[in-house]
mmCIF file of C-alpha atoms and ligand atoms in Angstrom:
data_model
loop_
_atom_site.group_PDB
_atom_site.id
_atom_site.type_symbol
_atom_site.label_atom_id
_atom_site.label_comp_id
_atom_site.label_asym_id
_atom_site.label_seq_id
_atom_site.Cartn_x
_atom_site.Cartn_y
_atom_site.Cartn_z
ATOM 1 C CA UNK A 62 -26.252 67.264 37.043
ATOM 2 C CA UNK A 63 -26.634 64.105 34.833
ATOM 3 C CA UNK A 64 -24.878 65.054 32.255
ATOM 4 C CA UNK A 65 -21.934 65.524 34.107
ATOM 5 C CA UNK A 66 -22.202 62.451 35.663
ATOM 6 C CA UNK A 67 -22.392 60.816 32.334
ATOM 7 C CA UNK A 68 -18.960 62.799 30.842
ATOM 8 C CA UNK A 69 -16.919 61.333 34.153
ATOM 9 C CA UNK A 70 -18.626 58.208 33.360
ATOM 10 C CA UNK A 71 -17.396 58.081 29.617
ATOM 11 C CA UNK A 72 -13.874 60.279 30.785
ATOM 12 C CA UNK A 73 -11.630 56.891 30.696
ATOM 13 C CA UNK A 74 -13.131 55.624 27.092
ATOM 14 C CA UNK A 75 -12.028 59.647 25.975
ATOM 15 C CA UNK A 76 -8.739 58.771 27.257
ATOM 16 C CA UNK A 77 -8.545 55.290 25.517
ATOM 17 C CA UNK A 78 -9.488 55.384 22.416
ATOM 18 C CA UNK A 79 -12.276 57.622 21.988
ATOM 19 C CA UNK A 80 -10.116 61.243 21.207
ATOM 20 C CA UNK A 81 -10.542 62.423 17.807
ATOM 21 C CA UNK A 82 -10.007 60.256 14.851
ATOM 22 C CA UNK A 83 -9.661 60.626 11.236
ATOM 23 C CA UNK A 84 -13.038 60.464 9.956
ATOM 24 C CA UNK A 85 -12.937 57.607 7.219
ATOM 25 C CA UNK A 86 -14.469 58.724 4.147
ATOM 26 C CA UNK A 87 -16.357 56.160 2.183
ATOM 27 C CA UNK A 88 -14.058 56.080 -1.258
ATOM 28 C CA UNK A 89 -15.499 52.488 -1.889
ATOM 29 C CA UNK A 90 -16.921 54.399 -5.788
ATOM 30 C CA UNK A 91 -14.279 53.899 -8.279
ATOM 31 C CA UNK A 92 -12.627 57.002 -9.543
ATOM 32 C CA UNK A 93 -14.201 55.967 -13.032
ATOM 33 C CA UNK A 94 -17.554 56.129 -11.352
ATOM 34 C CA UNK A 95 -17.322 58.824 -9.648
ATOM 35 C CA UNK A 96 -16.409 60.316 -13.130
ATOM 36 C CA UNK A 97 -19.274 58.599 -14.570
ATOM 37 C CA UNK A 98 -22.149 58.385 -11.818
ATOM 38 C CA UNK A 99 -20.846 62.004 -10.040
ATOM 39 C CA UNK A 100 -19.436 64.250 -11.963
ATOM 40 C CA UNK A 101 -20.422 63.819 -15.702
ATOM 41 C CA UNK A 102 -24.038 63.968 -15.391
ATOM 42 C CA UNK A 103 -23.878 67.257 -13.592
ATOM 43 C CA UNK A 104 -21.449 68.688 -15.825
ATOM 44 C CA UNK A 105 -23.793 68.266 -18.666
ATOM 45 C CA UNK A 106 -26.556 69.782 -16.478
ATOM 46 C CA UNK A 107 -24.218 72.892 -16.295
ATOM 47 C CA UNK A 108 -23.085 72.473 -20.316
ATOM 48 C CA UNK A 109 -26.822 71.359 -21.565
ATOM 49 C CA UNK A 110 -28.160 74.950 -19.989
ATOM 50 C CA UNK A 111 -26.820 77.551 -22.142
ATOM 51 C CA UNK A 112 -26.905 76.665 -26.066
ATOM 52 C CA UNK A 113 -28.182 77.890 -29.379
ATOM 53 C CA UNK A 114 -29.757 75.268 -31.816
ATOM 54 C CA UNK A 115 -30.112 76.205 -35.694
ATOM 55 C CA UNK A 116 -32.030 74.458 -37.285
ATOM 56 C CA UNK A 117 -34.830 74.394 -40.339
ATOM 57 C CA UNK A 118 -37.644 76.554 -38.247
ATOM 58 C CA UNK A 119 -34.402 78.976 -37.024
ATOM 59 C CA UNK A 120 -32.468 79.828 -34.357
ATOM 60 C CA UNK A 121 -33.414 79.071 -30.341
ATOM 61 C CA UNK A 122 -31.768 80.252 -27.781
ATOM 62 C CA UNK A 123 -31.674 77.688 -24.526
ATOM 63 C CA UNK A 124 -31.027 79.104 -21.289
ATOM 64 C CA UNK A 125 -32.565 78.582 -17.755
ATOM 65 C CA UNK A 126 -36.133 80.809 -17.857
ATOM 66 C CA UNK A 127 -37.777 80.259 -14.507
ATOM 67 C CA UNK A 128 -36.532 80.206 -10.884
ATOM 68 C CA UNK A 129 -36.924 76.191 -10.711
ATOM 69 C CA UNK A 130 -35.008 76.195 -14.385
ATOM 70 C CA UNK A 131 -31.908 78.430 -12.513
ATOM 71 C CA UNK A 132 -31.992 76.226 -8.983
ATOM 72 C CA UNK A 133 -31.760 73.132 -11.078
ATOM 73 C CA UNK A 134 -28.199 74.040 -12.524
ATOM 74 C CA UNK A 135 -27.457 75.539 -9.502
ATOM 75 C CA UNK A 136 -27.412 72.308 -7.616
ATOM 76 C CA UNK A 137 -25.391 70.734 -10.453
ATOM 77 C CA UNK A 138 -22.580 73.790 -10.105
ATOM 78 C CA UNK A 139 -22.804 72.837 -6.671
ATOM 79 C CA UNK A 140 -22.265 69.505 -7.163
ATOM 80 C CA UNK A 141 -19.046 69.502 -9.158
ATOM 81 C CA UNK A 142 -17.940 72.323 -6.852
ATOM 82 C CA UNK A 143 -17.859 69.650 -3.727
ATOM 83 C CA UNK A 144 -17.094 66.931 -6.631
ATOM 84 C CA UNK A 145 -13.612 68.878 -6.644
ATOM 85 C CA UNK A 146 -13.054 68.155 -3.205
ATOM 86 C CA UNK A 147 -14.117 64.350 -2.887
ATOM 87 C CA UNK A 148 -11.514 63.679 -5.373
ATOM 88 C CA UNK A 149 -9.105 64.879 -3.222
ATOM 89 C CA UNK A 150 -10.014 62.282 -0.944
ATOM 90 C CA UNK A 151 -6.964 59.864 0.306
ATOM 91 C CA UNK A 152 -7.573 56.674 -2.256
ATOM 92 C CA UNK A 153 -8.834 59.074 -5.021
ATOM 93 C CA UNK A 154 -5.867 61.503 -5.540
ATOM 94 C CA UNK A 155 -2.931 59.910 -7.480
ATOM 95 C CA UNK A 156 -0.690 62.506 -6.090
ATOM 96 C CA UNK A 157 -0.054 65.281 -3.658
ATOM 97 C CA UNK A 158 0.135 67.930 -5.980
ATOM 98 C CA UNK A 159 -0.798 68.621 -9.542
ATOM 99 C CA UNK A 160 -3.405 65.986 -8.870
ATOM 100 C CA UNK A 161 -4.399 68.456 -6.139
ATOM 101 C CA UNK A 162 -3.915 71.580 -8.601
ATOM 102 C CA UNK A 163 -6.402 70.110 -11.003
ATOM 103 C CA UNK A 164 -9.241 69.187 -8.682
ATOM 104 C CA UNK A 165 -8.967 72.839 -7.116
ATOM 105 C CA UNK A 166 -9.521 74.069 -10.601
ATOM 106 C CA UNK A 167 -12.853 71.651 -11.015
ATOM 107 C CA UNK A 168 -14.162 73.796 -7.642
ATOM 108 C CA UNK A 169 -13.095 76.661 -8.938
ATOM 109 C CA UNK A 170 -14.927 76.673 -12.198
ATOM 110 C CA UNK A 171 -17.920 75.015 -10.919
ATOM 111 C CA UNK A 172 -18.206 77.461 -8.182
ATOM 112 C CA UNK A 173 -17.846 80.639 -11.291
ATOM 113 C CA UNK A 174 -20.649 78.140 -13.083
ATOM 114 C CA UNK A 175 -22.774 78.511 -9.221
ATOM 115 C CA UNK A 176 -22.283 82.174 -8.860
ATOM 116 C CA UNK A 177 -23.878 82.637 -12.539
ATOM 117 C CA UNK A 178 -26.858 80.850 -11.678
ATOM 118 C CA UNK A 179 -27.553 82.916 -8.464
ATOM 119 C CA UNK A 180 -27.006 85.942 -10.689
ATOM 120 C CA UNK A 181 -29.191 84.449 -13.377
ATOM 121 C CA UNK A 182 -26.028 85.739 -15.669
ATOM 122 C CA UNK A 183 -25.900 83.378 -18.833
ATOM 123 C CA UNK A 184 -23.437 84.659 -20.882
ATOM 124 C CA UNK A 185 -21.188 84.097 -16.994
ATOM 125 C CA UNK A 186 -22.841 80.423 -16.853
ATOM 126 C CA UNK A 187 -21.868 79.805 -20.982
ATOM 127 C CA UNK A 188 -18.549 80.732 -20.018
ATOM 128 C CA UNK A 189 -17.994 79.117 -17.079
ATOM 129 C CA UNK A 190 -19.235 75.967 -18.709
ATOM 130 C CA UNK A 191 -15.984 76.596 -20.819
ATOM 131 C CA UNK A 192 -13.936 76.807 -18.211
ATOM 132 C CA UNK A 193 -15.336 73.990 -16.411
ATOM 133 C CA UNK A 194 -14.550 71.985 -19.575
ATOM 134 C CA UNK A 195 -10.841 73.181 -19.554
ATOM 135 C CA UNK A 196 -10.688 72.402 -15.575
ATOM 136 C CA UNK A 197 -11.701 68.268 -17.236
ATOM 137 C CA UNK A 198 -9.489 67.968 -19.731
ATOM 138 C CA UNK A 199 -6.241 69.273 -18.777
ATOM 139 C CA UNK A 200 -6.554 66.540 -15.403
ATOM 140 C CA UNK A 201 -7.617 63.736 -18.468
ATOM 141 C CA UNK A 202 -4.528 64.974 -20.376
ATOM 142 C CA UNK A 203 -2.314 64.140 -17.952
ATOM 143 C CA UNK A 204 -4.095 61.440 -15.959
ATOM 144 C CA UNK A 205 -6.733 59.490 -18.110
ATOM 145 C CA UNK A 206 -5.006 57.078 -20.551
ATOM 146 C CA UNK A 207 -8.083 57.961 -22.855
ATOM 147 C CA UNK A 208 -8.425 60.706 -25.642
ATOM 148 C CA UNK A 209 -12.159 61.403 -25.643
ATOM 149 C CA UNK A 210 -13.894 64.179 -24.976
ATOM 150 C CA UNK A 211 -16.096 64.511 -22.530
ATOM 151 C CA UNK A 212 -18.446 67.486 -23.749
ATOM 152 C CA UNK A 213 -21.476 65.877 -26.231
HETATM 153 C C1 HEC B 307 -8.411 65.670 -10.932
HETATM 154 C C2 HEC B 307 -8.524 64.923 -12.162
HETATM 155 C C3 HEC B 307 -9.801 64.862 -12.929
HETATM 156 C C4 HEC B 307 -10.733 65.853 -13.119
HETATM 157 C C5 HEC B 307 -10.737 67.267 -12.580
HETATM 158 C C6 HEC B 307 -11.767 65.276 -13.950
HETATM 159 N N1 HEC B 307 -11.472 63.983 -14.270
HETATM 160 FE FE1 HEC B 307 -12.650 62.719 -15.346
HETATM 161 N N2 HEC B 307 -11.268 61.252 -15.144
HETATM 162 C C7 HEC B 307 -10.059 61.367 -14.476
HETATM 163 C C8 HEC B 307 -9.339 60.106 -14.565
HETATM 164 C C9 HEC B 307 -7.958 59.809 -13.976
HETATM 165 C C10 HEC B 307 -10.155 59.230 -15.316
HETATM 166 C C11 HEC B 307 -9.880 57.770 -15.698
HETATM 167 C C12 HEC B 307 -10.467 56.893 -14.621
HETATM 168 C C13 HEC B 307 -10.345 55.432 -14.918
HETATM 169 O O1 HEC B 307 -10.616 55.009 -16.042
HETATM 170 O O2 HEC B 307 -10.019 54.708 -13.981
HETATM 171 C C14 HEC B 307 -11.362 59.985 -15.657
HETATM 172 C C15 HEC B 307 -12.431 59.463 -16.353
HETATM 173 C C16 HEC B 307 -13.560 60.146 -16.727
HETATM 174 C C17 HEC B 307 -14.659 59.587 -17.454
HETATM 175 C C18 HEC B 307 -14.761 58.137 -17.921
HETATM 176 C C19 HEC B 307 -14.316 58.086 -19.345
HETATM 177 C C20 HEC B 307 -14.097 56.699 -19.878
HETATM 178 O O3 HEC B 307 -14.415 56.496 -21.047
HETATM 179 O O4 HEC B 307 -13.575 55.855 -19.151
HETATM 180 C C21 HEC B 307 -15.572 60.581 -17.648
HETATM 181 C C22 HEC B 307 -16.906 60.492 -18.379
HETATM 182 C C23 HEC B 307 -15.035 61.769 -17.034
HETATM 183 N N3 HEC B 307 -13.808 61.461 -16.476
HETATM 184 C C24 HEC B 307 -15.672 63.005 -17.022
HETATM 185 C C25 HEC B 307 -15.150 64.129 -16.399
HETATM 186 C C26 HEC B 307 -15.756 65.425 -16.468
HETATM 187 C C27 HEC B 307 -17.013 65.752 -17.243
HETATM 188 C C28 HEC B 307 -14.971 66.258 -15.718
HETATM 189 C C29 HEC B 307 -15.134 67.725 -15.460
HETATM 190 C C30 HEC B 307 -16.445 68.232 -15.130
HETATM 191 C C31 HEC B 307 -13.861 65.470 -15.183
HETATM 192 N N4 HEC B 307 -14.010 64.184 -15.625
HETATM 193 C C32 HEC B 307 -12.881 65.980 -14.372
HETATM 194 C C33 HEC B 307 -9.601 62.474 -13.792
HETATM 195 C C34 HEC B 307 -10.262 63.695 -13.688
#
């Protein structure tokens, strides 16, 4: 019965003031940090994974190899997959729409990038690094007042 007791207790707080809210997300990060601290490092987790370096001794092929090698990427696609939606946040988006467009399109790649990695598929990871690229740079085109490129 206590519980009860308890909810008729708290019933006139529900009433004044304690319905649901808006939850306030924490957006206190700069966008530029976000860009830098977020979603940067974890796109070069996704980029660094899949390469070929020539060099004197020949060619080597990089790609994830063991389970830990695949999860390890995986959490990176996974980060830049939610990354997508934090900068949709109110105080991060700089408008309702293409803004919106754009930061879809970071999910969207990132989550192509996620579903290689659980099919240990690295031509689909290589790929999806590309796209994942293309999902950065057309939101810098139109939004960053800077020219650089963000891939090493
Ligand atoms: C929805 C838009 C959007 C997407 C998607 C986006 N960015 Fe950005 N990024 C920006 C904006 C706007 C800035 C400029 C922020 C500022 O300087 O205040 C920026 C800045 C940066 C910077 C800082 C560069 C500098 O010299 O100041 C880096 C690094 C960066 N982004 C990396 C990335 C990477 C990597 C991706 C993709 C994995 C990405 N961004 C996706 C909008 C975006």
């Amino acid at each position: 019965m206590k519980p009860k007791v308890l909810v008729l207790l708290f019933c006139p707080f529900i009433l004044f003031g304690c319905g649901p809210k808006t939850p306030q997300p924490n957006t206190s990060l700069s966008l530029k940090q976000v860009m830098e601290w977020v979603i940067d490092p974890n796109a070069d987790v996704v980029w660094e994974s899949v390469k070929t370096i020539s060099n004197a001794k020949g060619t080597t092929e990089i790609y994830p190899r063991t389970d830990a090698q695949w999860e390890a990427v995986r959490n990176s696609a996974a980060t830049l997959m939610e990354a997508g939606n934090i900068l949709m946040l109110e105080g991060r988006a700089k408008d309702d729409k293409q803004w919106i467009e754009y930061s879809k399109r970071l999910s969207r790649t990132a989550e192509l990038a996620l579903k290689a990695t659980q099919d240990k598929n690295k031509e689909a990871l290589f790929d999806a690094g590309g796209n994942i690229y293309n999902a950065c740079k057309g939101c810098h085109d139109k939004y960053a007042d800077f020219d650089k490129q963000p891939v090493k």
